[in-house]
């Protein structure tokens, strides 16, 4: 099945377009997983409207990165790479946001444990991402990501 352009409605930015060259990534497991992780952990218990997810946050980040890259006159392919790196910037997050990293540092004994490093591993190795991103594109996205 051929991929197609997709528009996602964001409450802040309106419709955000995902061209067919990028839209298949929205169906990958790492991004679908972000739909279940709250951006602000348990903040919603005090502020009930603070309920957006890491996925929603990543959609907005993708959009803003694209606006900035266009403004700086990057070529189309590089704009897409920048947007992909922005879209994937949180894929290494666990539940409970950044406090999860403290728990993992304690459990693993690795003082350098971070969601960013987990994200790198996911981008490098996760099979559904490998299906939609060429090796060259993944390499470039990782360069931007770092």
Coordinates of N, CA and C in Angstrom, one line a residue:
X1 N 0.8 -1.2 0.0 CA 0.0 0.0 0.0 C 0.9 1.2 0.0
X2 N 0.6 2.1 -0.9 CA 1.4 3.4 -1.0 C 1.1 4.3 0.2
X3 N 2.1 5.0 0.6 CA 1.9 5.9 1.7 C 1.3 7.2 1.1
X4 N 0.6 8.0 2.0 CA 0.0 9.2 1.5 C 0.3 10.3 2.5
X5 N 0.0 11.5 2.1 CA 0.1 12.7 3.0 C -1.0 12.5 4.1
X6 N -0.6 12.9 5.3 CA -1.5 12.9 6.4 C -1.5 14.2 7.1
X7 N -2.7 14.7 7.5 CA -2.8 15.9 8.3 C -3.3 15.5 9.7
X8 N -2.6 16.1 10.7 CA -3.0 15.8 12.1 C -3.3 17.2 12.7
X9 N -4.5 17.2 13.3 CA -4.9 18.5 13.9 C -4.3 18.6 15.3
X10 N -3.5 19.7 15.5 CA -2.9 20.1 16.7 C -3.7 21.2 17.4
X11 N -3.9 21.2 18.7 CA -4.7 22.3 19.3 C -4.0 23.6 19.3
X12 N -2.7 23.6 19.2 CA -1.9 24.9 19.1 C -1.6 25.4 17.7
X13 N -1.3 24.5 16.8 CA -0.8 24.9 15.5 C -1.7 24.6 14.4
X14 N -2.9 24.0 14.7 CA -3.8 23.7 13.6 C -3.4 22.4 12.9
X15 N -3.7 22.3 11.6 CA -3.3 21.1 10.9 C -1.9 21.0 10.6
X16 N -1.2 19.9 10.9 CA 0.2 19.7 10.7 C 0.3 18.6 9.6
X17 N 1.0 18.9 8.5 CA 1.1 18.0 7.4 C 2.3 17.1 7.5
X18 N 2.0 15.8 7.3 CA 3.1 14.8 7.2 C 3.0 14.3 5.8
X19 N 4.0 14.7 5.0 CA 4.1 14.2 3.6 C 4.3 12.7 3.5
X20 N 3.9 12.2 2.4 CA 4.0 10.7 2.2 C 5.4 10.2 2.4
X21 N 6.4 11.0 2.3 CA 7.8 10.6 2.5 C 8.1 10.4 4.0
X22 N 7.2 10.9 4.9 CA 7.4 10.8 6.3 C 6.3 10.1 7.0
X23 N 5.1 10.2 6.5 CA 3.9 9.7 7.2 C 3.9 8.2 7.7
X24 N 4.6 7.3 7.0 CA 4.7 5.9 7.5 C 5.3 5.8 8.9
X25 N 6.1 6.7 9.3 CA 6.7 6.6 10.6 C 5.7 6.8 11.7
X26 N 4.6 7.4 11.4 CA 3.5 7.6 12.4 C 2.9 6.3 12.9
X27 N 3.1 5.2 12.1 CA 2.5 3.9 12.4 C 3.5 3.0 13.0
X28 N 4.7 3.5 13.4 CA 5.7 2.6 14.0 C 5.5 2.4 15.5
X29 N 5.9 1.3 16.0 CA 5.7 1.0 17.4 C 6.3 2.1 18.3
X30 N 7.5 2.6 18.1 CA 8.0 3.6 19.0 C 7.2 4.8 19.1
X31 N 6.6 5.3 18.0 CA 5.7 6.5 18.1 C 4.3 6.1 18.7
X32 N 3.8 5.0 18.3 CA 2.5 4.6 18.9 C 2.6 4.5 20.4
X33 N 3.8 4.0 20.9 CA 4.0 3.9 22.3 C 3.9 5.2 23.0
X34 N 4.4 6.3 22.3 CA 4.4 7.6 22.9 C 2.9 8.1 23.2
X35 N 1.9 7.5 22.6 CA 0.6 7.9 22.8 C 0.1 7.6 24.2
X36 N 0.8 6.7 24.9 CA 0.4 6.2 26.2 C 1.3 6.8 27.3
X37 N 2.3 7.7 27.0 CA 3.2 8.2 28.0 C 2.8 9.7 28.1
X38 N 2.5 10.1 29.3 CA 2.1 11.5 29.5 C 3.4 12.4 29.5
X39 N 3.3 13.5 28.9 CA 4.4 14.5 28.8 C 4.7 15.0 30.2
X40 N 3.7 15.2 31.0 CA 4.0 15.8 32.4 C 3.7 14.9 33.5
X41 N 3.9 13.6 33.3 CA 3.8 12.6 34.3 C 2.5 12.7 35.1
X42 N 2.6 12.9 36.4 CA 1.4 12.9 37.2 C 0.9 14.4 37.5
X43 N 1.3 15.3 36.7 CA 0.9 16.7 36.9 C -0.6 16.8 36.7
X44 N -1.2 16.0 35.9 CA -2.6 16.0 35.7 C -3.5 15.8 37.0
X45 N -2.8 15.2 38.0 CA -3.5 15.0 39.2 C -3.8 16.3 40.0
X46 N -3.0 17.3 39.7 CA -3.1 18.6 40.3 C -3.8 19.5 39.3
X47 N -3.4 19.4 38.1 CA -3.9 20.3 37.0 C -4.6 19.3 36.0
X48 N -5.9 19.1 36.1 CA -6.6 18.1 35.3 C -6.5 18.3 33.8
X49 N -6.2 19.5 33.3 CA -6.1 19.7 31.9 C -4.7 19.4 31.3
X50 N -3.7 19.1 32.2 CA -2.4 18.9 31.8 C -2.2 17.4 31.4
X51 N -2.8 17.0 30.3 CA -2.9 15.6 30.0 C -2.3 15.2 28.6
X52 N -1.6 16.1 28.0 CA -1.1 15.7 26.7 C 0.1 14.7 26.8
X53 N 0.3 14.0 25.7 CA 1.2 12.9 25.7 C 2.5 13.3 25.0
X54 N 3.5 12.4 25.2 CA 4.8 12.6 24.5 C 4.5 12.6 23.0
X55 N 3.6 11.8 22.5 CA 3.3 11.8 21.0 C 2.8 13.2 20.6
X56 N 1.8 13.8 21.3 CA 1.3 15.1 21.0 C 2.4 16.1 21.0
X57 N 3.2 16.0 22.0 CA 4.4 16.9 22.2 C 5.3 16.8 21.0
X58 N 5.6 15.5 20.6 CA 6.5 15.3 19.4 C 6.0 15.8 18.1
X59 N 4.6 15.7 18.0 CA 4.0 16.3 16.7 C 4.3 17.8 16.7
X60 N 4.1 18.5 17.8 CA 4.4 19.9 17.8 C 5.8 20.2 17.6
X61 N 6.7 19.4 18.2 CA 8.1 19.6 18.0 C 8.5 19.4 16.5
X62 N 8.0 18.4 15.9 CA 8.2 18.2 14.5 C 7.8 19.4 13.7
X63 N 6.6 20.0 14.0 CA 6.1 21.2 13.3 C 7.0 22.4 13.4
X64 N 7.4 22.7 14.7 CA 8.2 23.8 14.9 C 9.6 23.7 14.3
X65 N 10.2 22.5 14.4 CA 11.5 22.2 13.7 C 11.4 22.4 12.2
X66 N 10.3 22.1 11.6 CA 10.1 22.3 10.2 C 10.0 23.8 9.9
X67 N 9.3 24.5 10.7 CA 9.2 26.0 10.5 C 10.6 26.6 10.5
X68 N 11.3 26.2 11.5 CA 12.7 26.8 11.7 C 13.6 26.4 10.5
X69 N 13.6 25.1 10.1 CA 14.4 24.7 9.0 C 14.1 25.4 7.7
X70 N 12.8 25.6 7.5 CA 12.3 26.3 6.3 C 12.8 27.7 6.3
X71 N 12.7 28.4 7.5 CA 13.1 29.7 7.6 C 14.6 29.9 7.4
X72 N 15.4 28.9 7.7 CA 16.9 28.9 7.5 C 17.3 28.4 6.1
X73 N 16.3 28.1 5.3 CA 16.5 27.8 3.9 C 17.2 26.4 3.7
X74 N 16.9 25.5 4.5 CA 17.5 24.1 4.3 C 16.8 23.5 3.1
X75 N 17.4 22.6 2.4 CA 16.8 21.9 1.3 C 15.8 20.9 1.9
X76 N 14.8 20.6 1.0 CA 13.7 19.7 1.4 C 14.1 18.5 2.1
X77 N 15.0 17.7 1.6 CA 15.4 16.5 2.3 C 16.0 16.7 3.7
X78 N 16.8 17.8 3.8 CA 17.3 18.1 5.1 C 16.3 18.6 6.1
X79 N 15.3 19.3 5.6 CA 14.1 19.8 6.4 C 13.5 18.5 7.0
X80 N 13.2 17.5 6.1 CA 12.6 16.3 6.5 C 13.4 15.6 7.6
X81 N 14.7 15.5 7.4 CA 15.6 14.9 8.4 C 15.6 15.6 9.7
X82 N 15.5 16.9 9.7 CA 15.4 17.7 10.9 C 14.1 17.4 11.6
X83 N 13.0 17.4 10.8 CA 11.7 17.1 11.4 C 11.6 15.7 11.9
X84 N 12.2 14.7 11.3 CA 12.2 13.3 11.8 C 13.0 13.3 13.1
X85 N 14.1 13.9 13.2 CA 14.9 13.9 14.5 C 14.1 14.6 15.6
X86 N 13.3 15.6 15.2 CA 12.5 16.3 16.2 C 11.3 15.4 16.6
X87 N 10.7 14.7 15.7 CA 9.6 13.8 15.9 C 10.1 12.7 16.8
X88 N 11.3 12.2 16.7 CA 11.8 11.0 17.4 C 12.5 11.4 18.7
X89 N 12.6 12.7 19.0 CA 13.5 13.1 20.1 C 13.1 12.5 21.5
X90 N 11.8 12.1 21.7 CA 11.4 11.6 22.9 C 11.1 10.1 23.0
X91 N 11.5 9.3 21.9 CA 11.1 7.9 21.8 C 11.8 7.1 22.9
X92 N 12.8 7.6 23.6 CA 13.5 6.8 24.6 C 12.9 7.0 26.0
X93 N 11.9 7.8 26.1 CA 11.3 8.1 27.4 C 10.5 6.9 28.0
X94 N 10.7 6.7 29.3 CA 9.9 5.7 30.0 C 8.7 6.4 30.6
X95 N 8.0 5.6 31.4 CA 6.8 6.2 32.2 C 7.4 7.2 33.2
X96 N 6.5 8.1 33.7 CA 6.8 9.0 34.7 C 7.9 10.0 34.4
X97 N 8.1 10.2 33.1 CA 9.0 11.3 32.6 C 10.4 11.1 33.1
X98 N 11.0 12.2 33.4 CA 12.4 12.2 33.8 C 12.7 11.5 35.2
X99 N 11.8 11.5 36.1 CA 12.1 10.7 37.3 C 12.4 9.2 37.0
X100 N 11.8 8.7 35.9 CA 12.1 7.3 35.6 C 13.6 7.1 35.3
X101 N 14.3 8.1 34.8 CA 15.7 8.0 34.6 C 16.5 7.8 35.9
X102 N 16.0 8.5 36.9 CA 16.7 8.3 38.2 C 16.5 6.9 38.7
X103 N 15.4 6.4 38.6 CA 15.1 5.0 39.0 C 16.0 4.0 38.2
X104 N 16.1 4.2 36.8 CA 16.9 3.4 36.0 C 18.4 3.5 36.3
X105 N 18.8 4.7 36.6 CA 20.2 4.9 37.1 C 20.5 4.0 38.3
X106 N 19.6 4.1 39.2 CA 19.8 3.3 40.5 C 19.7 1.8 40.1
X107 N 18.8 1.3 39.3 CA 18.7 -0.1 39.0 C 19.8 -0.6 38.2
X108 N 20.3 0.2 37.2 CA 21.3 -0.3 36.4 C 22.7 0.0 36.9
X109 N 22.8 1.0 37.8 CA 24.1 1.4 38.3 C 24.9 2.2 37.3
X110 N 24.2 2.6 36.2 CA 24.8 3.4 35.1 C 24.4 4.9 35.4
X111 N 25.3 5.7 35.8 CA 25.1 7.1 36.1 C 24.8 7.9 34.9
X112 N 25.1 7.3 33.7 CA 24.9 8.1 32.4 C 23.6 7.6 31.7
X113 N 22.8 6.8 32.4 CA 21.5 6.3 31.8 C 20.7 7.6 31.5
X114 N 20.1 7.6 30.2 CA 19.2 8.7 29.9 C 18.2 8.2 28.8
X115 N 17.1 8.9 28.7 CA 16.2 8.6 27.7 C 16.8 8.9 26.3
X116 N 17.7 9.8 26.2 CA 18.3 10.1 24.9 C 19.1 9.0 24.4
X117 N 19.9 8.3 25.3 CA 20.6 7.1 24.9 C 19.7 6.0 24.5
X118 N 18.6 5.8 25.2 CA 17.7 4.8 24.8 C 17.1 5.1 23.5
X119 N 16.8 6.4 23.2 CA 16.3 6.8 21.9 C 17.2 6.5 20.8
X120 N 18.5 6.7 21.0 CA 19.5 6.4 20.0 C 19.5 4.9 19.7
X121 N 19.4 4.0 20.7 CA 19.3 2.6 20.5 C 18.1 2.2 19.7
X122 N 17.0 2.8 20.0 CA 15.7 2.6 19.3 C 15.8 3.0 17.9
X123 N 16.3 4.1 17.6 CA 16.5 4.6 16.2 C 17.4 3.7 15.4
X124 N 18.5 3.2 16.1 CA 19.4 2.3 15.4 C 18.9 1.0 15.1
X125 N 18.0 0.4 16.0 CA 17.8 -1.0 16.0 C 16.3 -1.4 15.9
X126 N 15.3 -0.6 16.1 CA 13.9 -1.0 16.1 C 13.5 -1.4 14.7
X127 N 12.9 -2.5 14.6 CA 12.5 -3.1 13.3 C 11.5 -2.3 12.5
X128 N 10.5 -1.7 13.1 CA 9.5 -1.0 12.4 C 10.0 0.3 11.9
X129 N 11.0 0.9 12.6 CA 11.7 2.1 12.1 C 12.6 1.8 11.0
X130 N 13.2 0.7 11.0 CA 14.1 0.2 9.9 C 13.3 0.0 8.7
X131 N 12.1 -0.4 8.8 CA 11.3 -0.6 7.6 C 10.9 0.7 6.9
X132 N 10.7 1.8 7.6 CA 10.3 3.1 7.0 C 11.4 4.1 6.8
X133 N 12.6 3.9 7.5 CA 13.7 4.8 7.3 C 14.9 4.0 6.7
X134 N 15.4 4.5 5.6 CA 16.6 3.9 5.0 C 17.7 4.0 6.0
X135 N 18.7 3.2 5.8 CA 19.9 3.2 6.6 C 20.6 4.6 6.6
X136 N 20.6 5.2 5.4 CA 21.2 6.5 5.2 C 20.4 7.6 6.0
X137 N 19.1 7.5 5.9 CA 18.2 8.5 6.6 C 18.4 8.3 8.1
X138 N 18.3 7.1 8.6 CA 18.5 6.8 10.0 C 19.8 7.4 10.5
X139 N 20.9 7.2 9.7 CA 22.2 7.7 10.1 C 22.2 9.3 10.2
X140 N 21.5 9.9 9.2 CA 21.5 11.4 9.2 C 20.6 11.9 10.4
X141 N 19.5 11.2 10.7 CA 18.6 11.6 11.8 C 19.4 11.4 13.1
X142 N 20.2 10.4 13.2 CA 21.0 10.2 14.5 C 22.0 11.3 14.6
X143 N 22.6 11.8 13.5 CA 23.6 12.9 13.6 C 22.9 14.1 14.1
X144 N 21.7 14.4 13.6 CA 21.0 15.6 14.1 C 20.5 15.4 15.5
X145 N 20.0 14.2 15.8 CA 19.5 13.9 17.1 C 20.6 14.1 18.2
X146 N 21.8 13.8 17.8 CA 22.9 14.0 18.8 C 23.4 15.4 18.8

